Coordinates of C-alpha atoms in Angstrom, one line a residue:
Chain P
X467 CA 5.2 29.7 4.8
X468 CA 9.2 28.5 5.1
X469 CA 10.6 25.3 4.1
X470 CA 12.9 23.4 5.7
X471 CA 15.4 24.1 2.8
X472 CA 14.9 27.5 3.2
X473 CA 15.9 27.3 6.6
X474 CA 19.1 25.5 6.2
X475 CA 16.8 22.1 7.8
X476 CA 16.2 19.0 6.2
X477 CA 12.9 17.2 6.7
X478 CA 12.7 13.4 7.5
X479 CA 9.7 11.9 5.5
X480 CA 9.7 8.5 7.4
X481 CA 8.9 10.4 10.8
X482 CA 8.8 14.3 9.8
X483 CA 11.6 15.3 12.4
X484 CA 13.8 18.3 11.5
X485 CA 17.7 18.1 11.3
X486 CA 20.5 20.5 10.4
X487 CA 21.3 20.5 6.5
X488 CA 24.2 17.9 6.0
X489 CA 23.2 15.0 8.4
X490 CA 23.0 11.7 7.2
X491 CA 20.6 9.7 9.0
X492 CA 17.7 10.8 11.2
X493 CA 18.6 10.9 14.9
X494 CA 15.3 10.2 15.5
X495 CA 14.3 7.2 13.7
X496 CA 16.9 6.0 11.3
X497 CA 15.7 6.9 7.5
X498 CA 18.3 8.6 5.8
X499 CA 18.1 12.0 5.4
X500 CA 17.9 13.8 1.5
X501 CA 16.9 17.4 1.2
X502 CA 14.8 16.5 -2.0
X503 CA 15.7 12.9 -3.8
X504 CA 17.4 14.0 -6.4
X505 CA 17.0 11.3 -8.7
X506 CA 13.7 11.0 -7.4
X507 CA 12.2 11.6 -11.1
X508 CA 14.6 9.3 -12.8
X509 CA 13.6 6.4 -10.7
X510 CA 9.8 7.3 -11.3
X511 CA 10.1 7.5 -15.1
X512 CA 12.9 4.1 -14.4
X513 CA 10.2 2.1 -12.7
X514 CA 7.0 3.5 -14.8
X515 CA 8.5 2.3 -18.2
X516 CA 9.2 -0.8 -16.6
X517 CA 5.7 -1.5 -15.1
X518 CA 4.3 0.0 -18.8
X519 CA 6.3 -2.8 -20.7
X520 CA 5.1 -5.7 -18.8
X521 CA 1.0 -3.9 -18.8
X522 CA 1.4 -5.0 -22.7
X523 CA 1.6 -8.4 -22.2
X524 CA -0.4 -8.6 -19.6
X525 CA -3.8 -7.7 -22.0
X526 CA -2.2 -9.9 -24.6
X527 CA -1.6 -12.9 -22.8
X528 CA -4.4 -14.9 -21.2
X529 CA -4.4 -14.6 -17.9
X530 CA -7.0 -17.7 -17.2
X531 CA -7.1 -20.9 -18.7
X532 CA -9.8 -23.4 -18.0
X533 CA -10.4 -26.9 -19.0
X534 CA -13.9 -28.5 -19.1
X535 CA -14.9 -31.5 -20.7
X536 CA -15.8 -29.4 -23.7
X537 CA -12.5 -28.1 -24.1
X538 CA -10.0 -25.6 -23.4
X539 CA -10.4 -21.9 -22.9
X540 CA -8.5 -19.1 -22.4
X541 CA -9.4 -15.6 -21.1
X542 CA -7.8 -12.0 -20.9
X543 CA -7.9 -9.2 -18.7
X544 CA -10.8 -7.8 -21.1
X545 CA -12.2 -11.2 -22.1
X546 CA -12.8 -12.1 -18.7
X547 CA -14.3 -9.0 -17.5
X548 CA -16.9 -9.6 -20.6
X549 CA -18.0 -12.7 -19.7
X550 CA -18.7 -11.8 -16.3
X551 CA -20.8 -8.6 -17.8
X552 CA -22.4 -12.1 -20.4
X553 CA -23.2 -13.6 -17.1
X554 CA -25.8 -10.8 -16.0
X555 CA -22.9 -9.4 -13.3
X556 CA -22.0 -6.2 -14.1
X557 CA -21.8 -4.8 -11.1
X558 CA -18.5 -7.4 -10.5
X559 CA -17.5 -6.7 -14.4
X560 CA -17.5 -3.2 -13.8
X561 CA -15.1 -3.8 -10.6
X562 CA -12.8 -6.3 -13.2
X563 CA -12.4 -3.6 -15.7
X564 CA -12.0 -0.7 -13.2
X565 CA -9.3 -2.2 -11.1
X566 CA -7.4 -4.3 -14.1
X567 CA -7.8 -1.5 -16.9
X568 CA -9.1 2.0 -15.9
X569 CA -7.3 2.2 -12.4
X570 CA -3.8 1.0 -14.3
X571 CA -3.9 3.2 -17.2
X572 CA -4.9 6.3 -15.2
X573 CA -2.4 5.4 -12.8
X574 CA 0.5 5.5 -16.0
X575 CA -0.9 8.7 -17.1
X576 CA -1.2 10.6 -13.8
X577 CA 2.4 10.0 -12.8
X578 CA 3.6 11.0 -15.9
X579 CA 1.2 14.1 -15.8
X580 CA 3.2 14.5 -12.1
X581 CA 6.8 13.8 -13.1
X582 CA 6.3 16.4 -16.3
X583 CA 4.6 18.7 -14.3
X584 CA 7.8 18.7 -11.7
X585 CA 10.1 19.0 -14.5
X586 CA 8.7 22.3 -16.3
X587 CA 7.9 23.9 -12.9
X588 CA 4.5 24.5 -13.1
X589 CA 3.3 26.3 -10.2
X590 CA -0.8 25.2 -11.6
X591 CA -3.2 23.5 -9.8
X592 CA -0.5 22.7 -6.5
X593 CA -3.3 21.3 -4.1
X594 CA -5.1 19.4 -7.0
X595 CA -1.4 18.1 -7.5
X596 CA -1.2 16.8 -4.0
X597 CA -4.4 15.0 -4.0
X598 CA -4.1 13.7 -7.4
X599 CA -0.6 11.8 -6.0
X600 CA -2.5 10.6 -2.7
X601 CA -5.0 9.4 -4.8
X602 CA -2.6 7.2 -6.7
X603 CA -1.3 6.1 -3.9
X604 CA -4.3 4.9 -2.1
X605 CA -5.8 3.1 -5.7
X606 CA -2.5 1.2 -7.0
X607 CA -3.2 -1.7 -4.6
X608 CA -6.3 -3.0 -5.3
X609 CA -5.2 -3.3 -9.2
X610 CA -4.1 -6.3 -7.2
X611 CA -7.8 -7.9 -7.7
X612 CA -7.5 -9.8 -11.0
X613 CA -3.8 -11.4 -9.7
X614 CA -5.7 -12.8 -6.3
X615 CA -8.6 -14.1 -8.5
X616 CA -6.4 -16.1 -10.3
X617 CA -3.9 -17.3 -7.3
X618 CA -7.5 -18.2 -5.6
X619 CA -8.9 -19.8 -8.7
X620 CA -6.3 -21.9 -9.6
X621 CA -5.5 -23.5 -6.4
X622 CA -9.5 -23.7 -6.2
X623 CA -10.7 -25.6 -9.2
X624 CA -9.0 -28.1 -10.0
X625 CA -11.7 -31.0 -10.3
X626 CA -10.0 -33.4 -12.4
X627 CA -11.6 -33.8 -15.9
X628 CA -14.2 -31.3 -15.2
X629 CA -13.2 -28.3 -15.5
X630 CA -9.6 -27.0 -13.8
X631 CA -8.5 -23.8 -14.2
X632 CA -4.5 -22.9 -14.7
X633 CA -2.8 -19.7 -14.3
X634 CA -1.8 -17.5 -18.0
X635 CA 1.4 -16.1 -18.3
X636 CA -0.9 -12.3 -17.9
X637 CA -1.3 -13.1 -14.1
X638 CA 2.7 -12.9 -13.6
X639 CA 3.3 -10.2 -16.4
X640 CA -0.1 -8.0 -14.5
X641 CA 1.3 -8.5 -11.3
X642 CA 4.5 -7.2 -12.2
X643 CA 2.9 -4.0 -13.9
X644 CA 1.1 -3.4 -10.8
X645 CA 4.2 -3.8 -8.4
X646 CA 6.3 -1.6 -10.6
X647 CA 4.0 1.4 -10.7
X648 CA 3.3 1.3 -7.1
X649 CA 7.3 1.9 -7.1
X650 CA 7.1 4.2 -9.3
X651 CA 4.6 6.1 -7.7
X652 CA 6.1 5.5 -4.5
X653 CA 10.0 7.1 -5.4
X654 CA 7.9 10.6 -6.4
X655 CA 9.1 13.4 -4.2
X656 CA 6.2 15.3 -3.4
X657 CA 8.1 17.8 -2.1
X658 CA 9.1 18.8 -5.8
X659 CA 5.5 20.1 -6.8
X660 CA 6.3 22.3 -4.0
X661 CA 9.2 23.2 -4.7
X662 CA 8.0 25.5 -7.7
X663 CA 6.4 27.9 -5.5
X664 CA 9.5 28.8 -3.6
X665 CA 11.8 29.3 -6.7
X666 CA 8.8 31.3 -8.6
X667 CA 8.9 33.5 -5.6
X668 CA 12.5 34.2 -5.4
X669 CA 12.9 34.7 -9.1
X670 CA 10.1 37.4 -10.2
X671 CA 10.9 36.5 -14.1
Chain K
X1061 CA 10.1 32.5 13.3
X1062 CA 13.7 32.9 15.4
X1063 CA 16.8 32.7 12.6
X1064 CA 17.8 29.1 14.4
X1065 CA 15.4 27.6 16.3
X1066 CA 16.4 24.2 18.3
X1067 CA 15.4 21.3 15.3
X1068 CA 14.4 19.5 18.1
X1069 CA 11.3 21.6 18.4
X1070 CA 10.0 21.6 14.8
X1071 CA 8.3 19.3 12.8
X1072 CA 8.5 19.2 8.6
X1073 CA 5.6 18.4 6.8
X1074 CA 7.4 15.1 4.3
X1075 CA 5.2 16.1 1.7
X1076 CA 5.9 19.5 1.3
X1077 CA 9.2 20.6 3.6
X1078 CA 6.9 23.4 4.9
X1079 CA 8.2 23.3 8.9
X1080 CA 6.0 24.4 11.7
X1081 CA 7.0 24.8 15.4
X1082 CA 5.6 21.2 17.1
X1083 CA 3.2 21.3 19.6
X1084 CA 1.2 18.3 20.6
X1085 CA -2.3 19.2 19.5
X1086 CA -5.4 18.1 22.4
X1087 CA -7.0 14.7 22.5
X1088 CA -9.0 14.1 19.5
X1089 CA -7.6 16.7 17.7
X1090 CA -4.9 17.0 14.5
X1091 CA -2.5 19.1 13.3
X1092 CA -2.6 19.8 9.5
X1093 CA 0.0 20.9 7.2
X1094 CA -1.2 24.6 6.4
X1095 CA 0.1 24.6 3.1
X1096 CA -0.4 21.1 1.4
X1097 CA -3.1 19.7 3.5
X1098 CA -1.1 16.5 5.2
X1099 CA -2.1 15.2 8.8
X1100 CA 1.1 15.4 10.3
X1101 CA 0.1 14.7 13.9
X1102 CA -3.8 12.8 14.7
X1103 CA -4.2 12.1 18.3
X1104 CA -6.7 10.1 19.9
X1105 CA -7.4 9.6 23.5
X1106 CA -6.2 5.6 24.4
X1107 CA -4.9 5.5 21.2
X1108 CA -1.9 2.8 21.7
X1109 CA -4.5 0.4 24.1
X1110 CA -6.7 0.7 21.2
X1111 CA -3.8 -0.2 18.7
X1112 CA -2.7 -3.0 20.5
X1113 CA -5.9 -4.9 21.2
X1114 CA -6.9 -4.2 17.6
X1115 CA -3.6 -5.9 16.4
X1116 CA -4.3 -8.7 18.7
X1117 CA -7.1 -9.8 17.2
X1118 CA -5.0 -9.2 13.4
X1119 CA -3.0 -11.6 14.6
X1120 CA -4.9 -14.5 15.7
X1121 CA -7.4 -13.7 12.7
X1122 CA -4.8 -14.2 9.9
X1123 CA -2.8 -17.2 11.6
X1124 CA -6.4 -18.9 11.5
X1125 CA -7.7 -17.6 8.2
X1126 CA -4.5 -19.4 6.9
X1127 CA -5.6 -22.4 7.4
X1128 CA -9.5 -22.5 7.4
X1129 CA -11.1 -22.8 4.0
X1130 CA -12.1 -19.6 2.2
X1131 CA -13.9 -21.2 -0.5
X1132 CA -15.3 -24.8 -1.3
X1133 CA -16.8 -25.4 -5.2
X1134 CA -19.4 -28.2 -5.7
X1135 CA -19.6 -29.2 -9.8
X1136 CA -20.9 -32.3 -10.7
X1137 CA -20.5 -34.4 -7.3
X1138 CA -16.8 -33.2 -7.2
X1139 CA -16.2 -30.8 -4.8
X1140 CA -12.9 -29.1 -3.6
X1141 CA -12.4 -26.5 -0.9
X1142 CA -8.9 -24.3 -0.2
X1143 CA -7.6 -22.5 2.7
X1144 CA -4.6 -19.7 2.3
X1145 CA -2.3 -23.2 3.3
X1146 CA -3.2 -24.5 -0.3
X1147 CA -2.8 -21.6 -2.2
X1148 CA 0.7 -21.1 -1.2
X1149 CA 1.5 -25.2 -1.8
X1150 CA -0.4 -25.7 -4.7
X1151 CA 2.5 -25.2 -7.2
X1152 CA 2.0 -26.6 -10.4
X1153 CA 3.6 -24.6 -13.4
X1154 CA 6.4 -21.9 -13.1
X1155 CA 4.0 -18.9 -13.3
X1156 CA 1.8 -20.0 -10.5
X1157 CA 4.7 -20.4 -8.5
X1158 CA 4.8 -17.2 -8.3
X1159 CA 2.0 -15.8 -8.6
X1160 CA 0.8 -18.1 -5.5
X1161 CA 3.5 -17.1 -3.4
X1162 CA 3.3 -13.3 -4.1
X1163 CA -0.3 -13.5 -3.1
X1164 CA 0.6 -15.4 0.1
X1165 CA 3.2 -13.0 0.8
X1166 CA 1.0 -9.9 0.4
X1167 CA -2.0 -11.3 2.2
X1168 CA -0.2 -13.2 4.9
X1169 CA 3.1 -12.6 5.6
X1170 CA 3.0 -8.8 5.2
X1171 CA 0.0 -8.0 7.0
X1172 CA 1.4 -10.4 9.9
X1173 CA 5.1 -9.2 10.0
X1174 CA 3.5 -5.7 9.9
X1175 CA 1.5 -5.9 12.5
X1176 CA 4.0 -8.2 15.0
X1177 CA 6.5 -5.3 14.5
X1178 CA 3.6 -2.8 15.7
X1179 CA 3.1 -5.2 18.6
X1180 CA 7.0 -5.0 19.4
X1181 CA 6.9 -1.3 19.3
X1182 CA 3.9 0.0 21.1
X1183 CA 3.4 -2.7 23.6
X1184 CA 6.4 -1.6 26.0
X1185 CA 5.5 2.0 25.4
X1186 CA 1.3 1.1 27.2
X1187 CA 2.9 -0.7 29.7
X1188 CA 4.8 1.9 30.7
X1189 CA 8.3 -0.3 30.2
X1190 CA 11.9 1.3 27.8
X1191 CA 11.0 0.3 24.8
X1192 CA 12.5 -3.4 23.7
X1193 CA 15.4 -3.5 21.3
X1194 CA 15.6 -2.2 17.8
X1195 CA 12.4 -0.9 18.6
X1196 CA 12.7 2.3 15.7
X1197 CA 13.8 -0.2 13.0
X1198 CA 10.5 -2.0 13.5
X1199 CA 8.9 0.9 13.4
X1200 CA 10.2 2.6 10.6
X1201 CA 9.8 -0.9 8.9
X1202 CA 6.2 -1.6 9.8
X1203 CA 5.4 2.1 8.4
X1204 CA 7.3 1.4 4.9
X1205 CA 4.9 -2.1 5.1
X1206 CA 2.3 -0.6 5.1
X1207 CA 1.2 -0.6 1.2
X1208 CA 2.3 -3.8 0.4
X1209 CA -0.5 -5.3 3.0
X1210 CA -3.3 -6.1 1.1
X1211 CA -6.2 -7.9 3.0
X1212 CA -8.6 -5.7 2.1
X1213 CA -7.6 -6.4 -1.7
X1214 CA -8.0 -10.4 -1.2
X1215 CA -11.8 -10.0 0.3
X1216 CA -13.1 -8.2 -2.5
X1217 CA -11.0 -11.1 -4.8
X1218 CA -12.8 -13.7 -3.3
X1219 CA -16.1 -12.5 -4.3
X1220 CA -15.2 -11.7 -7.8
X1221 CA -13.3 -15.5 -8.5
X1222 CA -16.7 -16.5 -7.0
X1223 CA -18.3 -14.5 -9.7
X1224 CA -16.2 -15.6 -12.2
X1225 CA -17.0 -19.7 -12.3
X1226 CA -20.6 -19.5 -10.9
X1227 CA -21.5 -20.8 -14.9
X1228 CA -18.6 -23.7 -14.4
X1229 CA -19.4 -24.7 -10.7
X1230 CA -21.2 -24.1 -7.1
X1231 CA -19.1 -21.9 -5.0
X1232 CA -19.6 -21.1 -1.6
X1233 CA -17.8 -18.5 1.0
X1234 CA -16.3 -20.1 3.8
X1235 CA -15.2 -19.4 7.7
X1236 CA -12.0 -17.7 6.0
X1237 CA -13.8 -15.7 4.2
X1238 CA -15.6 -13.6 6.7
X1239 CA -12.5 -13.6 9.0
X1240 CA -10.5 -11.8 6.1
X1241 CA -13.5 -9.3 5.9
X1242 CA -13.5 -9.3 9.7
X1243 CA -9.5 -8.5 8.9
X1244 CA -10.0 -6.1 6.9
X1245 CA -11.9 -4.0 8.6
X1246 CA -10.0 -3.9 11.9
X1247 CA -6.3 -3.0 10.0
X1248 CA -8.2 0.1 8.2
X1249 CA -9.9 1.1 11.9
X1250 CA -6.4 0.4 13.4
X1251 CA -4.1 2.3 10.9
X1252 CA -6.7 5.8 12.1
X1253 CA -5.6 4.9 15.5
X1254 CA -1.8 5.1 14.0
X1255 CA -0.1 8.0 14.6
X1256 CA 3.8 8.0 13.6
X1257 CA 4.6 11.1 15.3
X1258 CA 2.9 10.1 18.4
X1259 CA 4.9 7.0 18.6
X1260 CA 8.2 8.4 17.8
X1261 CA 8.0 11.2 20.6
X1262 CA 6.8 8.2 22.8
X1263 CA 10.0 6.3 21.8
X1264 CA 12.4 9.1 22.1
X1265 CA 11.0 10.3 25.3
X1266 CA 11.2 6.3 26.7
X1267 CA 14.5 6.7 25.5
X1268 CA 15.7 9.7 27.3
X1269 CA 13.9 8.9 30.5

């Protein structure tokens, strides 16, 4: 197995074409060519930290503010899911909890694990980590469910005094958190996972 | 492998950087990276035609679904119904502006732009005509937009919204909800037909011809 870097070539991550090392732009799709994204991990951590920072207020502040004749009530992400469960809709409550709590937390852990293991040059479970990355990329967007629900409800539930729903500050910070974790995952250069393999092979220490 | 193979005959795995001699697999077959398992080429018969047909369906559905109501509410004799257009224009507070703008961006505009770009790129190839101007940039942008098109996430969002206020009021799905559900399926099927390597090669061949 030879990599483009071993052969003095560089692979375009946009269109999979191969160019001689030192070429700046892919002659086929026009993407910027880099043998490895040198600042990949730095970018990953920067977006990761920003995402985490926005995730904290997203859980503390209300997501929805519901006003009815009886009074005003605000609910956080977890609080909202608990209410749904109380109505007997365990399935939907599970979807909300999974999309807004389990996925984001698992994503933070997974991205950190990928970045740390690459830094250490680990050669453990290369396929496992490649899969982990693919899963992280795939599920990231599903965390937006709760943001869409807030947008839908605050436009729909405007029945003057009977009931009205307004978005809380958490709607925005949660959306930002999801967007920054998606950017963090996309900044990760998966070739770094496989590089540890070739450095170990050349250097039998 | 020879010492200095012509790079244009090679294909590199974008996920792990392994290099192979590129050979177009038979229709219906896939080329998979031996090392990391990433699908490099995936050919299907009449893929371009399928993508075009599905893309036109997506364009029509997205535009129509933006103006039909997707949910209606009924409580104590008062009623309301909203379309995505209403979500986009219902600016009420500072937070809502950003939330509704990003919702419309991710659900309507990004899928719409991405589909239009694909038609722009694949249309001429299928008709046997030279690619239109900036077709390569158009296809690159279309591929970069892929994760930000969230139509299918929105369909689930509608279902969650319906349950969430079921104690407060009676909600019903509108026509646009079913359009979005159909859209989600079409987008997933169209993406299965989309093989980036085949399209890049077709663009390159058309330019060299």
